[in-house]
Amino acid sequence: MRPKLVTTDDIDAPYDAVLLAVKAYSLDAAIDDFAAAVGPETTIVPVLNGMRHVDILQERFGKEAVGGGVCKVATTIDSDGRIVQLATFQELAYGERDGAVSPRMEEFDAFMRGAGFDARLSRSIEYEMWEKWVLLATLGGITCLMRGDIGEVVAAPGGASFILSFLDEVVTVVAAAGRAPKPAFVEGARTTLTTPGSTQSPSMFRDLQQGSPIEADQIIGDLLARGRKAGIATPLLAAAYAHMSIYQRRIAKS
């Protein structure tokens, strides 16, 4: 079955749900595009990285309209504009951010199942959003700052120690500003991020290598700001953000 494709001009009534899946730097433009689809009963399910988008969406549409979501998939776009999947996992989780199982999320869950990927209703989606941010900020900060994948950084002198220090900074900020990651998750991250020979890298690093825009402000900059507000010293995050900011300004001029 082919989906019905609509453009902004075709929206003539509120939708039951809006699944928002754009790069964070395109959020403002996307909001203008789908605003006509949001009514009093519409559920917005964003699967953007970080947490900044939640504040922006709530300010525009109200707290009750905004649910939570996490998408886990590894993809890239090849030279022909095709989406290439780099790993076998393809998971979408969603739910109310307060952990309740609401009728609207049960309806959304029923609709999403059977679509060809792993879809699940979560009772702890806000925690999962913070948890993903820990991994993305650490992976993105490390690989973009060092211009290499995890295995290459581990192989460098002091590389593993640098990785663990960066992770500690991120975890400290998230624990103070949001939802502290569970010890088992942190231990797993420490192991994964210091695996010799690992080719692991995030889409942000791949975008940087291709000269494309990156989500530096949302993944690193916003976390850095939250750390400063909490009075936490984050020299490694600050270095990564400065490096990314220089890159962003350079490509903006090109």
Tab-separated table of C-alpha atoms in Angstrom:
chain	number	residue	atom	x	y	z
A	1	MET	CA	0.000	0.000	0.000
A	2	ARG	CA	1.356	3.392	-0.958
A	3	PRO	CA	1.113	6.129	1.683
A	4	LYS	CA	-0.796	9.284	0.891
A	5	LEU	CA	1.708	12.067	0.414
A	6	VAL	CA	0.728	15.600	1.332
A	7	THR	CA	2.472	18.944	1.372
A	8	THR	CA	1.923	21.825	3.767
A	9	ASP	CA	-0.655	23.403	1.478
A	10	ASP	CA	-2.692	20.168	1.489
A	11	ILE	CA	-3.268	20.168	5.274
A	12	ASP	CA	-6.867	21.234	5.807
A	13	ALA	CA	-7.707	19.701	9.194
A	14	PRO	CA	-5.964	18.553	12.406
A	15	TYR	CA	-4.310	15.125	12.430
A	16	ASP	CA	-4.581	12.546	15.208
A	17	ALA	CA	-0.798	12.324	15.494
A	18	VAL	CA	2.328	13.903	14.051
A	19	LEU	CA	5.504	11.792	13.982
A	20	LEU	CA	8.252	14.388	13.848
A	21	ALA	CA	11.504	13.025	12.415
A	22	VAL	CA	13.786	15.802	11.172
A	23	LYS	CA	17.304	16.910	11.953
A	24	ALA	CA	17.218	19.235	14.934
A	25	TYR	CA	18.499	22.215	12.947
A	26	SER	CA	15.396	21.905	10.699
A	27	LEU	CA	12.932	21.959	13.600
A	28	ASP	CA	11.777	25.570	13.275
A	29	ALA	CA	10.996	25.185	9.581
A	30	ALA	CA	9.262	21.849	10.199
A	31	ILE	CA	7.049	23.386	12.899
A	32	ASP	CA	5.845	26.009	10.446
A	33	ASP	CA	5.145	23.265	7.909
A	34	PHE	CA	3.036	21.007	10.136
A	35	ALA	CA	1.441	23.563	12.472
A	36	ALA	CA	-1.837	23.432	10.546
A	37	ALA	CA	-2.072	19.705	11.341
A	38	VAL	CA	-2.041	20.282	15.110
A	39	GLY	CA	-5.374	20.637	16.860
A	40	PRO	CA	-6.537	20.334	20.486
A	41	GLU	CA	-6.420	16.511	20.349
A	42	THR	CA	-3.285	16.051	18.236
A	43	THR	CA	-0.363	14.080	19.669
A	44	ILE	CA	3.119	15.142	18.578
A	45	VAL	CA	5.681	12.344	18.823
A	46	PRO	CA	9.171	13.746	18.181
A	47	VAL	CA	12.168	11.489	17.620
A	48	LEU	CA	14.818	14.203	17.491
A	49	ASN	CA	18.125	14.006	19.326
A	50	GLY	CA	18.737	15.754	22.630
A	51	MET	CA	15.985	17.456	24.660
A	52	ARG	CA	15.948	21.011	23.380
A	53	HIS	CA	13.179	20.231	20.891
A	54	VAL	CA	10.814	19.302	23.724
A	55	ASP	CA	11.028	22.809	25.171
A	56	ILE	CA	10.499	24.374	21.751
A	57	LEU	CA	7.492	22.193	20.914
A	58	GLN	CA	5.895	22.746	24.319
A	59	GLU	CA	6.264	26.502	23.990
A	60	ARG	CA	4.502	26.439	20.606
A	61	PHE	CA	1.832	23.768	21.126
A	62	GLY	CA	1.535	23.280	24.905
A	63	LYS	CA	2.862	20.597	27.229
A	64	GLU	CA	-0.022	18.173	26.763
A	65	ALA	CA	0.455	17.957	23.006
A	66	VAL	CA	4.034	16.660	23.177
A	67	GLY	CA	4.875	13.014	23.786
A	68	GLY	CA	8.283	11.392	23.779
A	69	GLY	CA	10.103	9.282	21.246
A	70	VAL	CA	13.417	7.593	20.516
A	71	CYS	CA	14.557	6.200	17.178
A	72	LYS	CA	17.551	3.889	16.972
A	73	VAL	CA	18.853	3.246	13.478
A	74	ALA	CA	22.210	3.560	11.734
A	75	THR	CA	21.911	5.002	8.237
A	76	THR	CA	23.629	7.240	5.746
A	77	ILE	CA	22.799	8.732	2.362
A	78	ASP	CA	24.903	7.618	-0.574
A	79	SER	CA	26.038	9.699	-3.550
A	80	ASP	CA	22.791	8.890	-5.388
A	81	GLY	CA	20.624	10.180	-2.535
A	82	ARG	CA	19.590	6.707	-1.379
A	83	ILE	CA	19.240	5.812	2.292
A	84	VAL	CA	21.693	3.050	3.205
A	85	GLN	CA	21.193	1.099	6.430
A	86	LEU	CA	24.513	0.424	8.183
A	87	ALA	CA	23.304	-1.978	10.863
A	88	THR	CA	20.443	-4.405	11.390
A	89	PHE	CA	18.744	-2.658	14.314
A	90	GLN	CA	15.743	-0.432	13.526
A	91	GLU	CA	13.747	0.484	16.607
A	92	LEU	CA	11.175	3.149	17.366
A	93	ALA	CA	9.979	3.714	20.946
A	94	TYR	CA	7.358	6.210	22.095
A	95	GLY	CA	5.207	7.048	25.084
A	96	GLU	CA	3.987	9.688	27.490
A	97	ARG	CA	6.864	11.465	29.158
A	98	ASP	CA	5.299	11.018	32.610
A	99	GLY	CA	5.270	7.224	32.167
A	100	ALA	CA	1.494	6.877	31.901
A	101	VAL	CA	-0.067	4.536	29.346
A	102	SER	CA	-2.674	6.798	27.816
A	103	PRO	CA	-5.423	5.856	25.347
A	104	ARG	CA	-3.831	8.091	22.714
A	105	MET	CA	-0.493	6.315	23.003
A	106	GLU	CA	-2.163	2.912	22.914
A	107	GLU	CA	-3.860	3.945	19.672
A	108	PHE	CA	-0.585	5.244	18.296
A	109	ASP	CA	1.125	1.988	19.288
A	110	ALA	CA	-1.518	-0.097	17.530
A	111	PHE	CA	-1.063	1.951	14.379
A	112	MET	CA	2.748	1.700	14.391
A	113	ARG	CA	2.968	-2.056	14.840
A	114	GLY	CA	3.464	-4.232	11.769
A	115	ALA	CA	5.134	-1.485	9.751
A	116	GLY	CA	8.355	-3.438	9.170
A	117	PHE	CA	10.433	-2.212	12.092
A	118	ASP	CA	10.545	-2.755	15.851
A	119	ALA	CA	7.963	-0.453	17.424
A	120	ARG	CA	7.149	-0.408	21.124
A	121	LEU	CA	5.253	1.606	23.685
A	122	SER	CA	7.533	2.673	26.541
A	123	ARG	CA	6.655	3.520	30.144
A	124	SER	CA	10.026	5.242	30.564
A	125	ILE	CA	10.461	7.151	27.326
A	126	GLU	CA	11.843	10.302	28.928
A	127	TYR	CA	14.594	8.264	30.605
A	128	GLU	CA	15.338	6.615	27.256
A	129	MET	CA	15.620	10.039	25.616
A	130	TRP	CA	18.181	11.164	28.188
A	131	GLU	CA	20.011	7.841	27.904
A	132	LYS	CA	20.310	8.167	24.132
A	133	TRP	CA	21.577	11.717	24.571
A	134	VAL	CA	24.393	10.431	26.803
A	135	LEU	CA	25.605	8.066	24.110
A	136	LEU	CA	25.139	10.486	21.208
A	137	ALA	CA	26.852	13.391	22.942
A	138	THR	CA	29.777	11.201	23.939
A	139	LEU	CA	30.130	9.520	20.555
A	140	GLY	CA	29.613	12.734	18.618
A	141	GLY	CA	31.882	14.829	20.787
A	142	ILE	CA	34.711	12.313	20.703
A	143	THR	CA	34.655	11.425	17.011
A	144	CYS	CA	34.075	14.964	15.712
A	145	LEU	CA	36.758	16.469	17.945
A	146	MET	CA	39.292	13.747	17.178
A	147	ARG	CA	38.231	13.219	13.537
A	148	GLY	CA	38.251	9.458	13.839
A	149	ASP	CA	36.041	6.523	14.748
A	150	ILE	CA	36.123	4.926	18.198
A	151	GLY	CA	38.755	2.350	17.263
A	152	GLU	CA	41.063	5.041	15.922
A	153	VAL	CA	40.679	7.131	19.074
A	154	VAL	CA	41.295	4.099	21.314
A	155	ALA	CA	44.476	3.341	19.364
A	156	ALA	CA	45.827	6.865	19.903
A	157	PRO	CA	48.059	7.613	22.912
A	158	GLY	CA	45.769	8.374	25.847
A	159	GLY	CA	42.726	7.775	23.642
A	160	ALA	CA	40.829	5.401	25.942
A	161	SER	CA	41.416	7.646	28.935
A	162	PHE	CA	40.135	10.633	26.956
A	163	ILE	CA	36.992	8.720	25.982
A	164	LEU	CA	36.203	7.755	29.560
A	165	SER	CA	36.779	11.300	30.792
A	166	PHE	CA	34.448	12.655	28.121
A	167	LEU	CA	31.791	10.103	29.063
A	168	ASP	CA	32.120	11.032	32.739
A	169	GLU	CA	31.503	14.703	31.908
A	170	VAL	CA	28.381	13.890	29.918
A	171	VAL	CA	26.994	11.546	32.568
A	172	THR	CA	27.599	14.130	35.294
A	173	VAL	CA	25.673	16.804	33.388
A	174	VAL	CA	22.781	14.509	32.503
A	175	ALA	CA	22.500	13.299	36.100
A	176	ALA	CA	22.252	16.904	37.283
A	177	ALA	CA	20.046	18.308	34.526
A	178	GLY	CA	17.827	15.369	33.648
A	179	ARG	CA	17.602	11.645	34.372
A	180	ALA	CA	20.747	9.920	35.611
A	181	PRO	CA	21.663	6.892	33.478
A	182	LYS	CA	21.598	3.526	35.208
A	183	PRO	CA	24.948	2.088	36.355
A	184	ALA	CA	24.598	-0.890	34.028
A	185	PHE	CA	24.118	1.432	31.047
A	186	VAL	CA	27.166	3.502	31.979
A	187	GLU	CA	29.308	0.407	32.429
A	188	GLY	CA	28.145	-0.929	29.066
A	189	ALA	CA	28.949	2.403	27.434
A	190	ARG	CA	32.429	2.424	28.967
A	191	THR	CA	33.096	-1.002	27.484
A	192	THR	CA	31.610	-0.260	24.066
A	193	LEU	CA	33.364	3.079	23.699
A	194	THR	CA	36.805	1.686	24.490
A	195	THR	CA	36.681	-1.419	22.298
A	196	PRO	CA	39.908	-1.713	20.259
A	197	GLY	CA	39.294	-1.765	16.517
A	198	SER	CA	35.704	-0.533	16.785
A	199	THR	CA	34.406	1.260	13.687
A	200	GLN	CA	31.582	2.851	15.655
A	201	SER	CA	30.782	6.468	14.800
A	202	PRO	CA	27.584	8.543	14.834
A	203	SER	CA	25.792	10.165	11.915
A	204	MET	CA	27.052	13.539	13.138
A	205	PHE	CA	30.635	12.473	12.403
A	206	ARG	CA	29.655	11.124	8.995
A	207	ASP	CA	27.880	14.408	8.215
A	208	LEU	CA	30.967	16.345	9.277
A	209	GLN	CA	33.172	14.249	7.000
A	210	GLN	CA	30.831	15.008	4.089
A	211	GLY	CA	30.781	18.739	4.772
A	212	SER	CA	27.102	18.691	5.761
A	213	PRO	CA	25.377	20.586	8.610
A	214	ILE	CA	25.580	18.908	12.033
A	215	GLU	CA	23.468	18.980	15.204
A	216	ALA	CA	26.224	20.554	17.264
A	217	ASP	CA	23.998	23.071	19.041
A	218	GLN	CA	21.378	20.506	20.026
A	219	ILE	CA	23.581	17.545	20.970
A	220	ILE	CA	26.645	19.264	22.413
A	221	GLY	CA	25.866	22.960	22.854
A	222	ASP	CA	22.617	22.467	24.765
A	223	LEU	CA	24.234	19.894	27.053
A	224	LEU	CA	27.109	22.282	27.691
A	225	ALA	CA	24.636	25.058	28.584
A	226	ARG	CA	22.791	22.795	31.009
A	227	GLY	CA	26.083	21.863	32.637
A	228	ARG	CA	27.038	25.501	33.092
A	229	LYS	CA	23.630	26.246	34.607
A	230	ALA	CA	24.220	23.438	37.098
A	231	GLY	CA	27.703	24.746	37.909
A	232	ILE	CA	29.506	21.748	36.422
A	233	ALA	CA	32.932	22.121	34.810
A	234	THR	CA	32.938	20.556	31.340
A	235	PRO	CA	36.227	21.394	29.601
A	236	LEU	CA	36.040	18.493	27.142
A	237	LEU	CA	32.468	19.292	26.100
A	238	ALA	CA	33.483	22.935	25.717
A	239	ALA	CA	36.417	21.974	23.476
A	240	ALA	CA	34.217	19.756	21.316
A	241	TYR	CA	31.573	22.456	20.961
A	242	ALA	CA	34.114	25.128	20.045
A	243	HIS	CA	35.574	22.815	17.409
A	244	MET	CA	32.132	22.071	15.946
A	245	SER	CA	31.134	25.728	16.003
A	246	ILE	CA	34.165	26.650	13.904
A	247	TYR	CA	33.195	23.920	11.439
A	248	GLN	CA	29.569	25.099	11.281
A	249	ARG	CA	30.549	28.708	10.606
A	250	ARG	CA	32.962	27.604	7.915
A	251	ILE	CA	30.394	25.583	5.969
A	252	ALA	CA	27.798	28.334	6.416
A	253	LYS	CA	30.080	30.660	4.440
A	254	SER	CA	30.652	28.162	1.642
